[in-house]
Coordinates of C-alpha atoms in Angstrom, one line a residue:
Chain V
M811 CA 0.0 0.0 0.0
L812 CA 2.8 2.4 1.0
E813 CA 6.2 2.4 -0.7
V814 CA 8.9 4.8 0.2
I815 CA 11.9 4.8 -2.0
D816 CA 15.3 6.3 -1.2
L817 CA 13.7 9.3 0.6
W818 CA 15.9 12.3 1.4
V819 CA 14.3 15.1 3.4
D820 CA 15.4 18.5 4.5
V821 CA 13.7 20.4 7.4
N822 CA 14.7 24.1 7.8
G823 CA 18.1 23.5 6.2
T824 CA 18.9 20.3 8.1
Q825 CA 19.2 17.0 6.4
V826 CA 17.0 14.8 8.5
L827 CA 16.2 11.7 6.3
K828 CA 19.0 10.3 4.3
G829 CA 17.7 7.6 2.0
V830 CA 14.8 5.9 3.7
D831 CA 13.2 2.8 2.1
L832 CA 10.2 1.0 3.4
N833 CA 7.2 -0.9 2.2
I834 CA 4.0 -1.6 4.0
P835 CA 1.7 -4.1 2.3
S836 CA -2.1 -3.8 2.6
G837 CA -3.4 -5.0 6.0
E838 CA -0.1 -4.8 7.8
T839 CA 1.0 -2.6 10.7
H840 CA 4.6 -1.6 11.1
I841 CA 6.3 0.0 14.0
L842 CA 9.1 2.5 13.8
F843 CA 11.4 2.8 16.8
G844 CA 14.1 5.4 17.2
K845 CA 15.6 7.9 19.6
N846 CA 14.2 11.4 20.0
G847 CA 15.4 13.5 17.0
S848 CA 16.1 10.4 14.9
G849 CA 13.7 11.6 12.2
K850 CA 10.7 9.4 13.0
S851 CA 8.2 12.3 13.0
T852 CA 9.8 13.8 9.9
L853 CA 9.1 10.6 8.0
L854 CA 5.4 10.6 9.0
M855 CA 5.0 14.4 8.3
T856 CA 6.6 13.9 4.9
I857 CA 4.3 11.0 4.0
M858 CA 1.4 13.3 5.0
G859 CA 2.9 16.1 2.8
F860 CA 3.5 19.0 5.1
R861 CA 5.4 21.9 3.5
R862 CA 8.1 22.3 6.0
Y863 CA 9.4 18.8 5.0
K864 CA 11.2 19.2 1.7
V865 CA 11.8 16.1 -0.3
Q866 CA 15.1 16.4 -2.1
Q867 CA 15.3 13.0 -3.5
G868 CA 13.3 9.8 -3.7
R869 CA 9.6 9.0 -4.1
I870 CA 6.5 8.1 -2.0
L871 CA 4.0 5.8 -3.6
F872 CA 0.5 5.2 -2.3
N873 CA -1.5 2.4 -3.8
G874 CA 0.9 2.6 -6.8
R875 CA 0.5 6.3 -7.3
D876 CA 3.3 8.8 -6.9
I877 CA 2.2 11.2 -4.2
T878 CA 5.5 12.9 -3.6
E879 CA 4.3 16.3 -4.8
M880 CA 0.7 16.0 -3.9
P881 CA -0.9 18.6 -1.5
V882 CA -1.9 17.4 2.1
N883 CA -5.6 17.5 1.5
E884 CA -5.5 15.4 -1.6
R885 CA -3.4 12.8 0.3
A886 CA -6.0 12.8 3.0
Q887 CA -8.8 12.4 0.5
M888 CA -6.9 9.4 -1.1
G889 CA -7.0 7.7 2.3
I890 CA -4.0 8.7 4.3
G891 CA -4.7 9.8 7.9
L892 CA -2.4 11.0 10.6
A893 CA -2.8 11.2 14.4
F894 CA -0.5 14.1 15.5
Q895 CA 1.8 13.8 18.4
R896 CA 1.2 17.4 19.4
P897 CA -1.9 18.7 17.5
P898 CA -2.3 22.5 17.5
A899 CA -5.0 24.2 19.6
I900 CA -7.4 26.1 17.4
R901 CA -9.3 28.8 19.3
G902 CA -13.0 29.2 18.4
V903 CA -13.2 26.1 16.4
K904 CA -15.3 23.5 18.2
T905 CA -14.0 19.9 18.4
R906 CA -17.5 18.9 17.1
D907 CA -16.9 21.0 14.0
I908 CA -13.6 19.1 13.3
F909 CA -15.3 15.8 13.9
N910 CA -17.9 16.8 11.4
I911 CA -15.2 17.7 8.9
C912 CA -13.7 14.3 9.3
N913 CA -17.0 12.5 9.2
S914 CA -17.3 11.0 5.7
D915 CA -20.1 8.5 6.2
G916 CA -22.5 10.4 8.4
V917 CA -21.6 8.3 11.5
S918 CA -23.0 9.8 14.6
C919 CA -20.3 11.9 16.3
E920 CA -22.3 11.7 19.5
M921 CA -22.4 8.0 19.7
L922 CA -18.7 7.6 19.0
A923 CA -17.9 10.3 21.5
E924 CA -20.0 8.6 24.1
K925 CA -18.4 5.3 23.5
F926 CA -15.0 6.7 24.2
D927 CA -16.1 8.9 27.1
F928 CA -15.4 12.1 25.0
S929 CA -18.9 13.8 24.9
S930 CA -18.0 16.6 27.3
L931 CA -15.2 17.7 25.0
L932 CA -17.2 18.1 21.8
E933 CA -18.3 21.6 22.6
R934 CA -14.8 22.8 23.7
D935 CA -12.4 24.6 21.4
L936 CA -10.1 22.1 19.7
N937 CA -7.3 21.1 22.0
V938 CA -7.6 24.3 24.0
G939 CA -6.8 23.2 27.6
F940 CA -6.9 19.5 26.7
S941 CA -4.8 17.0 28.6
G942 CA -2.3 14.9 26.8
G943 CA -4.6 11.9 26.9
E944 CA -7.6 14.0 25.7
M945 CA -5.6 15.2 22.7
K946 CA -4.6 11.7 21.8
K947 CA -8.2 10.5 22.1
S948 CA -9.4 13.3 19.9
E949 CA -6.9 12.5 17.3
L950 CA -7.9 8.8 17.2
L951 CA -11.6 9.6 17.1
Q952 CA -11.0 11.9 14.2
L953 CA -9.3 9.1 12.3
L954 CA -12.1 6.7 13.2
L955 CA -14.5 9.2 11.5
Q956 CA -12.1 9.8 8.6
E957 CA -11.6 6.1 8.0
P958 CA -8.3 6.3 6.2
A959 CA -6.7 3.2 4.5
L960 CA -3.3 4.1 5.8
I961 CA -3.0 5.2 9.4
L962 CA 0.0 7.1 10.6
L963 CA 0.3 7.3 14.4
D964 CA 2.9 9.6 15.9
E965 CA 3.7 8.4 19.4
P966 CA 0.1 7.5 20.3
E967 CA 1.1 6.6 23.9
S968 CA 3.0 9.7 24.9
G969 CA 1.4 11.8 27.6
V970 CA -1.3 9.2 28.2
D971 CA -1.8 7.7 31.7
L972 CA -1.9 3.9 32.0
E973 CA -5.7 3.9 32.7
N974 CA -6.4 5.5 29.3
L975 CA -3.8 3.5 27.4
E976 CA -6.2 0.6 27.1
T977 CA -9.0 2.7 25.7
L978 CA -6.6 4.2 23.2
G979 CA -5.3 0.7 22.3
K980 CA -8.9 -0.3 21.6
A981 CA -9.4 2.7 19.3
I982 CA -6.2 1.9 17.5
N983 CA -7.1 -1.7 17.0
R984 CA -10.5 -0.7 15.6
L985 CA -8.9 1.7 13.3
L986 CA -6.5 -0.9 12.0
Q987 CA -9.3 -3.5 11.7
K988 CA -7.5 -5.9 13.9
H989 CA -10.7 -7.8 14.4
L990 CA -10.7 -8.8 10.7
W991 CA -8.3 -11.4 9.3
R992 CA -8.6 -12.1 5.7
T993 CA -10.5 -9.0 4.7
R994 CA -8.3 -6.6 6.6
A995 CA -7.4 -3.8 4.3
K996 CA -6.1 -1.1 6.7
S997 CA -2.4 -0.5 7.1
G998 CA -0.6 1.4 9.8
L999 CA 2.8 3.0 10.4
V1000 CA 3.2 3.7 14.1
I1001 CA 6.0 5.6 15.8
S1002 CA 7.0 4.6 19.2
H1003 CA 9.7 6.0 21.4
V1004 CA 9.1 3.9 24.5
G1005 CA 7.4 0.8 23.0
F1006 CA 4.4 0.7 25.4
I1007 CA 2.1 0.5 22.5
L1008 CA 3.3 -3.0 21.7
N1009 CA 1.3 -4.2 24.7
Y1010 CA -1.9 -3.0 23.0
I1011 CA -1.5 -3.5 19.3
E1012 CA -0.3 -6.4 17.2
A1013 CA 2.3 -5.3 14.8
D1014 CA 3.7 -7.2 11.8
A1015 CA 7.1 -5.7 11.5
G1016 CA 9.4 -3.2 13.3
Y1017 CA 12.3 -1.0 12.2
V1018 CA 14.8 1.2 13.8
L1019 CA 15.4 4.6 12.4
M1020 CA 18.7 6.1 13.2
D1021 CA 20.8 8.9 11.7
G1022 CA 18.1 9.4 9.1
R1023 CA 18.1 5.8 7.8
I1024 CA 16.3 2.6 8.5
H1025 CA 18.8 0.2 10.0
C1026 CA 17.1 -3.1 10.7
Q1027 CA 13.8 -4.8 10.3
G1028 CA 12.4 -7.6 12.3
N1029 CA 9.8 -8.9 14.7
P1030 CA 8.8 -5.8 16.6
R1031 CA 8.7 -7.4 20.1
E1032 CA 12.2 -9.0 19.7
L1033 CA 13.5 -5.8 18.2
F1034 CA 12.2 -3.8 21.1
K1035 CA 13.7 -6.3 23.6
G1036 CA 17.0 -5.8 21.9
I1037 CA 16.7 -2.1 22.1
Q1038 CA 15.8 -2.2 25.8
R1039 CA 18.7 -4.5 26.6
H1040 CA 21.5 -2.9 24.5
G1041 CA 20.3 0.6 23.6
Y1042 CA 19.7 1.8 20.0
R1043 CA 23.3 2.1 18.8
E1044 CA 24.4 -1.3 19.9
C1045 CA 21.1 -2.8 18.8
I1046 CA 21.6 -1.8 15.2
Q1047 CA 25.1 -3.1 15.2
C1048 CA 24.1 -6.6 16.2
Q1049 CA 21.1 -6.8 13.9
R1050 CA 23.2 -5.6 11.0
Chain S
M577 CA -28.4 72.7 29.4
S578 CA -26.8 75.0 31.9
E579 CA -24.7 77.9 31.0
V580 CA -21.7 76.4 32.8
T581 CA -21.8 73.2 30.7
R582 CA -22.0 75.3 27.5
N583 CA -19.0 77.4 28.6
R584 CA -17.0 74.3 29.3
A585 CA -17.8 73.0 25.9
E586 CA -16.9 76.4 24.3
L587 CA -13.5 76.2 26.0
A588 CA -12.9 72.6 24.8
K589 CA -13.9 73.4 21.1
E590 CA -10.3 73.0 19.8
K591 CA -9.1 70.4 22.3
K592 CA -7.5 67.5 20.5
A593 CA -8.3 64.0 21.7
L594 CA -5.6 61.9 23.3
F595 CA -5.8 59.2 20.7
G596 CA -6.7 58.9 17.0
T597 CA -6.2 61.1 14.0
D598 CA -7.3 64.7 14.6
V599 CA -10.5 65.5 12.7
D600 CA -11.0 69.0 11.3
L601 CA -14.6 69.6 12.4
R602 CA -15.0 72.5 10.1
Q603 CA -14.8 70.2 7.1
Y604 CA -18.3 68.8 7.9
E605 CA -21.5 70.6 7.4
L606 CA -23.9 71.1 10.2
P607 CA -27.7 71.1 9.5
A608 CA -29.1 74.7 9.5
D609 CA -32.0 73.6 11.6
N610 CA -30.9 71.6 14.6
K611 CA -34.3 71.2 16.2
A612 CA -35.7 67.8 16.4
G613 CA -37.7 67.2 13.3
I614 CA -39.5 64.1 12.2
V615 CA -39.4 62.3 8.9
K616 CA -41.8 59.6 8.0
P617 CA -40.4 56.0 7.8
E618 CA -42.0 55.8 4.3
S619 CA -39.5 58.4 3.1
L620 CA -36.7 55.9 3.5
S621 CA -35.7 54.3 0.2
E622 CA -35.6 50.6 -0.2
E623 CA -31.8 50.8 -0.1
D624 CA -31.8 52.7 3.1
R625 CA -34.1 50.1 4.7
K626 CA -31.7 47.3 3.6
K627 CA -28.7 49.1 5.0
I628 CA -30.5 49.7 8.3
I629 CA -31.6 46.0 8.5
S630 CA -28.0 44.9 7.9
S631 CA -27.0 46.8 11.0
G632 CA -29.4 44.7 13.0
V633 CA -32.4 47.1 13.2
D634 CA -35.6 46.0 11.5
L635 CA -38.6 48.3 11.8
A636 CA -40.9 45.5 10.7
D637 CA -39.6 43.1 13.3
P638 CA -42.4 42.4 15.8
N639 CA -40.0 40.9 18.3
R640 CA -38.6 44.2 19.6
A641 CA -39.8 45.8 22.8
G642 CA -38.9 49.3 21.5
T643 CA -37.4 51.1 18.5
F644 CA -35.5 54.3 17.9
L645 CA -34.4 55.4 14.5
Q646 CA -32.8 58.7 13.7
A647 CA -31.7 59.7 10.2
D648 CA -29.1 62.5 10.2
H649 CA -30.6 64.9 12.8
R650 CA -34.3 63.9 12.4
I651 CA -36.3 61.2 14.2
V652 CA -37.8 58.6 11.9
H653 CA -39.4 56.3 14.5
C654 CA -39.5 56.1 18.2
A655 CA -41.7 53.7 20.2
A656 CA -41.8 51.6 23.3
K657 CA -44.2 48.6 23.4
Q658 CA -43.8 47.5 27.0
P659 CA -45.0 49.1 30.2
G660 CA -42.1 50.2 32.3
L661 CA -39.9 50.8 29.3
E662 CA -39.3 54.3 28.0
V663 CA -37.8 55.1 24.6
L664 CA -37.6 58.8 23.7
P665 CA -35.7 61.3 21.6
M666 CA -33.2 62.9 23.9
A667 CA -34.6 66.5 23.4
E668 CA -38.0 65.3 24.4
A669 CA -36.6 63.3 27.4
L670 CA -34.8 66.3 28.7
E671 CA -38.0 68.4 28.6
K672 CA -40.1 65.6 30.2
H673 CA -37.6 64.6 33.0
P674 CA -35.8 67.6 34.6
W675 CA -34.1 65.0 36.8
L676 CA -32.2 63.8 33.8
E677 CA -29.8 66.6 34.4
K678 CA -28.2 64.4 37.1
F679 CA -27.2 61.9 34.4
Y680 CA -26.4 64.3 31.5
W681 CA -22.7 64.8 31.0
Q682 CA -22.0 62.8 34.2
A683 CA -20.4 59.6 32.9
V684 CA -18.7 61.5 30.0
H685 CA -17.1 64.9 30.5
V686 CA -18.4 67.6 28.2
D687 CA -14.9 69.1 27.9
A688 CA -13.1 65.8 27.3
D689 CA -12.2 66.8 23.8
K690 CA -13.4 68.7 20.8
Y691 CA -15.9 65.9 19.9
T692 CA -17.7 66.0 23.3
A693 CA -17.7 69.8 23.0
Q694 CA -19.3 69.6 19.5
A695 CA -21.9 67.2 20.7
E696 CA -22.9 69.8 23.3
L697 CA -22.7 72.9 21.1
H698 CA -24.4 71.3 18.1
F699 CA -26.7 68.9 19.7
Q700 CA -28.7 66.8 17.3
N701 CA -30.8 64.6 19.5
G702 CA -30.1 60.9 20.2
Y703 CA -32.0 58.4 22.2
F704 CA -33.1 58.0 25.8
I705 CA -33.8 54.5 26.9
R706 CA -34.9 53.6 30.4
A707 CA -36.2 50.5 32.1
Q708 CA -38.0 51.4 35.3
A709 CA -37.1 49.7 38.6
G710 CA -37.8 46.0 38.6
Q711 CA -38.9 45.8 35.0
R712 CA -37.5 43.0 33.1
V713 CA -37.6 43.8 29.4
T714 CA -36.4 40.5 27.9
T715 CA -37.3 41.3 24.3
P716 CA -34.5 43.5 22.7
I717 CA -34.9 47.2 22.0
Q718 CA -33.4 48.4 18.8
A719 CA -31.8 51.7 18.0
C720 CA -30.3 53.0 14.8
L721 CA -28.4 56.2 14.1
Y722 CA -28.4 56.6 10.3
M723 CA -26.5 59.1 8.2
R724 CA -27.9 60.0 4.8
H725 CA -26.4 63.3 3.8
E726 CA -22.9 63.6 2.2
N727 CA -20.2 65.3 4.3
T728 CA -22.3 66.2 7.2
A729 CA -21.7 65.8 11.0
Q730 CA -24.1 63.9 13.1
N731 CA -23.7 64.7 16.8
V732 CA -25.9 62.7 19.0
H733 CA -26.2 62.2 22.8
N734 CA -27.7 59.0 24.2
I735 CA -28.5 58.0 27.7
I736 CA -29.5 54.5 28.9
I737 CA -30.7 53.9 32.4
A738 CA -31.4 50.4 33.7
E739 CA -33.0 51.2 37.0
E740 CA -32.6 49.1 40.1
G741 CA -33.3 45.4 39.5
S742 CA -34.3 45.9 35.9
E743 CA -33.1 44.1 32.8
L744 CA -32.6 45.5 29.3
H745 CA -31.2 44.2 26.0
I746 CA -30.3 46.8 23.4
I747 CA -29.1 46.4 19.9
T748 CA -27.8 49.5 18.2
G749 CA -26.9 49.7 14.6
C750 CA -25.0 52.7 13.2
A751 CA -25.0 52.9 9.5
T752 CA -24.7 55.2 6.5
A753 CA -26.7 55.4 3.3
P754 CA -25.2 53.3 0.4
S755 CA -24.5 56.4 -1.6
L756 CA -22.8 58.3 1.2
K757 CA -19.0 58.4 1.1
S758 CA -17.9 60.9 3.7
G759 CA -19.2 62.2 7.0
L760 CA -18.5 62.5 10.7
H761 CA -20.4 60.7 13.5
I762 CA -20.0 61.8 17.1
G763 CA -22.0 59.8 19.6
I764 CA -22.1 60.4 23.3
S765 CA -23.4 57.5 25.2
E766 CA -23.9 57.6 29.0
I767 CA -25.0 54.3 30.4
Y768 CA -26.2 53.7 34.0
V769 CA -26.7 50.3 35.3
Q770 CA -28.2 50.7 38.8
R771 CA -28.2 48.3 41.7
G772 CA -28.8 44.7 40.7
A773 CA -29.8 45.6 37.1
K774 CA -28.6 43.9 33.9
L775 CA -28.0 45.5 30.6
T776 CA -26.7 43.9 27.5
F777 CA -25.6 46.3 24.7
T778 CA -24.9 45.0 21.3
M779 CA -23.5 47.4 18.8
I780 CA -23.0 46.7 15.1
H781 CA -21.3 49.4 13.0
D782 CA -21.6 49.7 9.3
W783 CA -20.1 52.9 8.0
A784 CA -18.7 54.1 4.7
E785 CA -15.1 54.3 3.5
E786 CA -14.5 57.9 4.2
V787 CA -16.5 58.3 7.4
M788 CA -14.8 59.5 10.6
V789 CA -16.3 58.1 13.8
R790 CA -15.7 59.4 17.3
P791 CA -18.0 57.7 19.9
R792 CA -17.5 58.9 23.5
S793 CA -19.0 56.5 26.1
G794 CA -19.1 56.3 29.8
I795 CA -20.7 53.5 31.8
V796 CA -21.4 53.4 35.5
V797 CA -22.4 50.0 37.1
E798 CA -23.6 49.9 40.7
E799 CA -23.7 47.2 43.3
N800 CA -24.4 43.7 41.7
G801 CA -25.2 45.3 38.4
V802 CA -24.1 43.6 35.2
F803 CA -23.1 45.3 31.9
L804 CA -22.3 43.3 28.9
S805 CA -21.1 44.9 25.7
N806 CA -20.7 43.2 22.4
Y807 CA -19.2 45.3 19.6
V808 CA -18.9 44.4 16.0
C809 CA -17.3 46.5 13.3
L810 CA -16.5 44.6 10.2
K811 CA -17.3 47.1 7.4
P812 CA -14.9 49.7 6.1
V813 CA -14.6 53.1 7.8
R814 CA -11.9 55.7 7.4
S815 CA -11.2 56.3 11.0
L816 CA -12.8 55.1 14.2
Q817 CA -11.5 56.0 17.6
M818 CA -13.2 55.2 20.9
Y819 CA -12.1 54.2 24.4
P820 CA -15.2 53.9 26.6
T821 CA -14.6 54.0 30.4
T822 CA -16.6 51.9 32.7
R823 CA -16.7 52.5 36.5
L824 CA -17.7 49.6 38.7
T825 CA -18.9 51.6 41.7
G826 CA -20.6 49.0 43.9
P827 CA -19.6 45.7 45.3
G828 CA -20.3 42.7 43.0
A829 CA -20.6 44.9 39.8
T830 CA -19.6 43.1 36.6
A831 CA -18.6 44.4 33.1
R832 CA -17.7 42.4 30.1
F833 CA -16.6 43.7 26.7
H834 CA -16.4 41.5 23.7
S835 CA -15.4 43.0 20.4
V836 CA -14.8 41.8 16.8
L837 CA -13.1 44.2 14.5
L838 CA -12.0 44.1 10.9
A839 CA -9.7 46.7 9.2
P840 CA -9.7 46.5 5.4
P841 CA -7.1 48.6 3.5
G842 CA -7.3 52.3 4.2
C843 CA -9.1 51.8 7.5
E844 CA -7.8 53.0 10.8
L845 CA -9.3 51.6 14.0
D846 CA -8.2 52.8 17.5
T847 CA -10.5 51.1 20.0
G848 CA -10.5 49.5 23.4
A849 CA -12.2 49.5 26.7
R850 CA -11.1 50.8 30.1
V851 CA -12.7 49.4 33.3
I852 CA -12.1 50.9 36.8
L853 CA -12.8 48.4 39.5
E854 CA -13.7 50.9 42.3
A855 CA -15.4 48.5 44.7
P856 CA -14.6 45.1 46.2
Q857 CA -15.8 41.9 44.5
T858 CA -16.1 43.6 41.2
R859 CA -15.3 41.7 38.0
A860 CA -14.3 42.8 34.5
E861 CA -13.4 41.0 31.3
I862 CA -12.3 42.6 28.0
I863 CA -11.9 40.4 25.0
A864 CA -11.0 41.7 21.6
R865 CA -10.6 39.8 18.3
T866 CA -9.1 41.9 15.6
I867 CA -8.3 41.2 12.0
T868 CA -6.6 43.3 9.4
T869 CA -6.7 42.7 5.7
G870 CA -4.6 45.8 5.1
G871 CA -5.8 48.4 7.5
S872 CA -4.3 49.5 10.9
I873 CA -5.7 48.6 14.3
K874 CA -4.8 49.7 17.8
A875 CA -6.4 47.5 20.3
R876 CA -6.3 49.0 23.7
G877 CA -7.4 47.8 27.1
H878 CA -6.9 49.2 30.5
L879 CA -7.9 47.6 33.8
R880 CA -7.5 49.5 37.1
G881 CA -8.1 47.6 40.3
L882 CA -8.5 50.0 43.2
K883 CA -10.0 47.7 45.8
P884 CA -9.1 44.2 47.2
D885 CA -10.8 41.1 46.0
V886 CA -11.4 42.3 42.4
K887 CA -10.8 40.1 39.4
A888 CA -10.3 41.2 35.9
H889 CA -8.9 39.8 32.6
L890 CA -7.9 41.3 29.4
E891 CA -7.5 39.4 26.1
C892 CA -6.5 40.7 22.8
H893 CA -5.9 38.4 19.8
G894 CA -5.0 39.8 16.4
L895 CA -4.8 38.2 13.0
I896 CA -2.8 39.8 10.2
L897 CA -4.2 38.5 6.9
A898 CA -2.3 40.9 4.6
E899 CA 1.4 41.8 4.3
D900 CA 0.8 45.5 5.0
G901 CA -1.8 45.2 7.8
V902 CA -0.9 46.5 11.2
I903 CA -2.2 45.4 14.6
H904 CA -0.8 47.1 17.7
A905 CA -2.2 45.6 21.0
I906 CA -1.8 47.8 24.0
P907 CA -3.0 46.0 27.2
E908 CA -2.5 47.8 30.5
L909 CA -3.0 46.5 34.0
E910 CA -2.9 48.8 36.9
G911 CA -3.3 47.3 40.4
Q912 CA -3.4 49.8 43.2
T913 CA -4.0 47.4 46.1
A914 CA -2.9 44.0 47.2
G915 CA -5.6 41.5 46.5
A916 CA -6.4 42.8 43.0
E917 CA -6.2 39.9 40.6
M918 CA -5.7 41.0 37.1
S919 CA -4.3 39.3 34.0
H920 CA -3.9 39.8 30.3
E921 CA -3.2 37.7 27.2
A922 CA -2.2 39.2 23.9
A923 CA -1.1 37.6 20.6
V924 CA -0.8 39.1 17.2
G925 CA 0.3 37.4 14.0
K926 CA -0.7 35.5 10.9
I927 CA -2.6 32.3 10.9
A928 CA -0.3 29.5 12.0
E929 CA 0.6 27.3 9.1
E930 CA 0.5 24.2 11.3
E931 CA -3.2 25.0 12.0
I932 CA -4.0 25.3 8.3
E933 CA -2.1 22.1 7.5
Y934 CA -3.7 20.3 10.4
L935 CA -7.2 20.9 8.9
M936 CA -5.8 20.0 5.4
A937 CA -4.8 16.7 6.8
R938 CA -8.5 16.2 7.7
G939 CA -9.3 16.8 4.0
L940 CA -10.0 20.5 3.7
T941 CA -8.5 22.6 1.0
E942 CA -6.2 25.4 2.0
E943 CA -9.0 28.0 1.5
E944 CA -11.5 26.0 3.4
A945 CA -9.0 25.5 6.3
T946 CA -8.2 29.2 6.4
S947 CA -11.9 30.2 6.5
T948 CA -12.6 27.7 9.2
I949 CA -9.9 29.2 11.4
V950 CA -10.9 32.8 10.7
R951 CA -14.5 32.0 11.4
G952 CA -13.5 30.3 14.7
F953 CA -11.3 33.3 15.5
M954 CA -14.2 35.7 15.2
N955 CA -16.6 33.4 17.1
V956 CA -17.1 35.5 20.2
R957 CA -19.9 34.1 22.3
I958 CA -21.1 36.4 25.0
E959 CA -22.7 34.8 28.0
G960 CA -26.2 36.1 28.8
L961 CA -26.9 37.6 25.3
P962 CA -30.4 36.7 24.0
P963 CA -30.2 34.2 21.1
E964 CA -31.8 36.7 18.6
L965 CA -29.0 39.2 19.3
Q966 CA -26.3 36.5 19.0
A967 CA -27.9 35.6 15.7
E968 CA -27.5 39.2 14.5
V969 CA -23.9 39.2 15.5
D970 CA -23.3 35.8 13.8
R971 CA -25.0 37.1 10.6
A972 CA -22.8 40.2 10.5
I973 CA -19.7 38.0 10.9
E974 CA -20.8 35.6 8.3
E975 CA -21.5 38.4 5.8
S976 CA -18.0 39.8 6.3
E977 CA -16.3 36.5 5.8
M978 CA -17.4 36.5 2.2
S979 CA -15.6 39.7 1.5
M980 CA -12.5 38.9 3.5
L981 CA -11.5 35.6 2.1

């Protein structure tokens, strides 16, 4: 579904990605590990198409189509959805309005909000005064309404207390159609810094991103164990 | 009015205002006959009617407790439909109620500047609105000051009194005829909210490109009184300068000011609100949302806390949507006692790109994302405003969005 080929990206004059290659087939969820500042978010932001992230070389293909130069909204309409790590607060714009913007199928925002204990936040200005967990929940509910085919999650567990992690895990599994087997069509690329998310979602492959390149690929749980035991730098040495 | 007042006005005839471009008053004609005259509503053209309606005042609207309409210096319509409510032209009110002298030039000084002086020396009516003690007038009252003649000065003096325990909701629209280009409007407004009374005051301005506007307002709120002001100015005007002062004189008095301003190219707005918290447990809030598409805006705010246990907040957010637009936010906090709790928040800039791209990631085009953010920015909801007045404000904002984006 997603194919990234030899991607080089510059952010404000700094070379952040230096030849990233990856391939996520339909129905699979991949996890990207890496230290702070390794370029994980840059990769997601570039796949989504934000202007600050300048592609200097390489291509991004989505369902076989080259989207490297495509505007953000067209990528969204084609089926790419991103849950932000730190979404902006937008004063005066009600969370409900954003939910309605995302809602493609006329799903009831009220019912969804109630199910995820989010009803009281619908009338609030988007992300104004939200806790970390509330922001994350809002992001995931927006994606549930948007129903993208490729789901990009930027550190979905950061800033969320343990109690809420399980609810978020449920939302993520639903997004990724983890209840389906043969007919599962949704793919995911999840960034994790601390790896907690592995306890809540089943991932098919994991990578380590370091110094702007992907260094190894493997079973995500084993990979994460290695990272925990040896640290990132040593981990990529041994896997290599 | 008294000789003394007149003399004070005479002495202040040339006195420049502290803020705003100095207006040469001699440039604007004064009507030869300044006495209150009456013109029939039928004499208004269809275009005039439309313009008046767009400023929130509809003569045909049955859901208004009272109406006042003045075109240039003449009264077009004046009526009160509810017992305990009085709506009169100012000249008539002054004759009928000699006690009104106690309120006339009390909240605003006659010699404050050349504009207040001109309003005294060349008085051209205005409205008097009063809710008698204990009367709750929940249906809005509408008032419109309309200018039809090119290059004239309109000098009005208004007084509103919400007597003890009463409730009043007023919507005032100030507008100019579609053909009018240039003129001067001076409006004195003295507003008295007595003990336990509540007054909401919604003002929608719709001037023309070369019109100079100098409102001069003073508000006095007594013990447990509530004054809410909602000001909308989204149409072009050459120069508008106003800085109303509110005194919260009794414990528990509250004042809230919300304003939404737009400055297109060539437009100069210098506005704000000043609240003096003179009694304990008083509360004040000033919230301004300003947008420039090329004009210049000074957004002022001044809170003075004189007694302990007062709380006040000032907020000014400005959006610069054009390269050459200017917004200058000037918030001032002045605490003169321990126990005064005052804060302010100001931010001026363009729309953050990350907000636009965030909405684009949800599928909106760049234009749709921008307009969603601007609409949200102007979305000022004032607590306690009757829904029909909120609807008028929303409509004015919606209309201006079209022209802005």
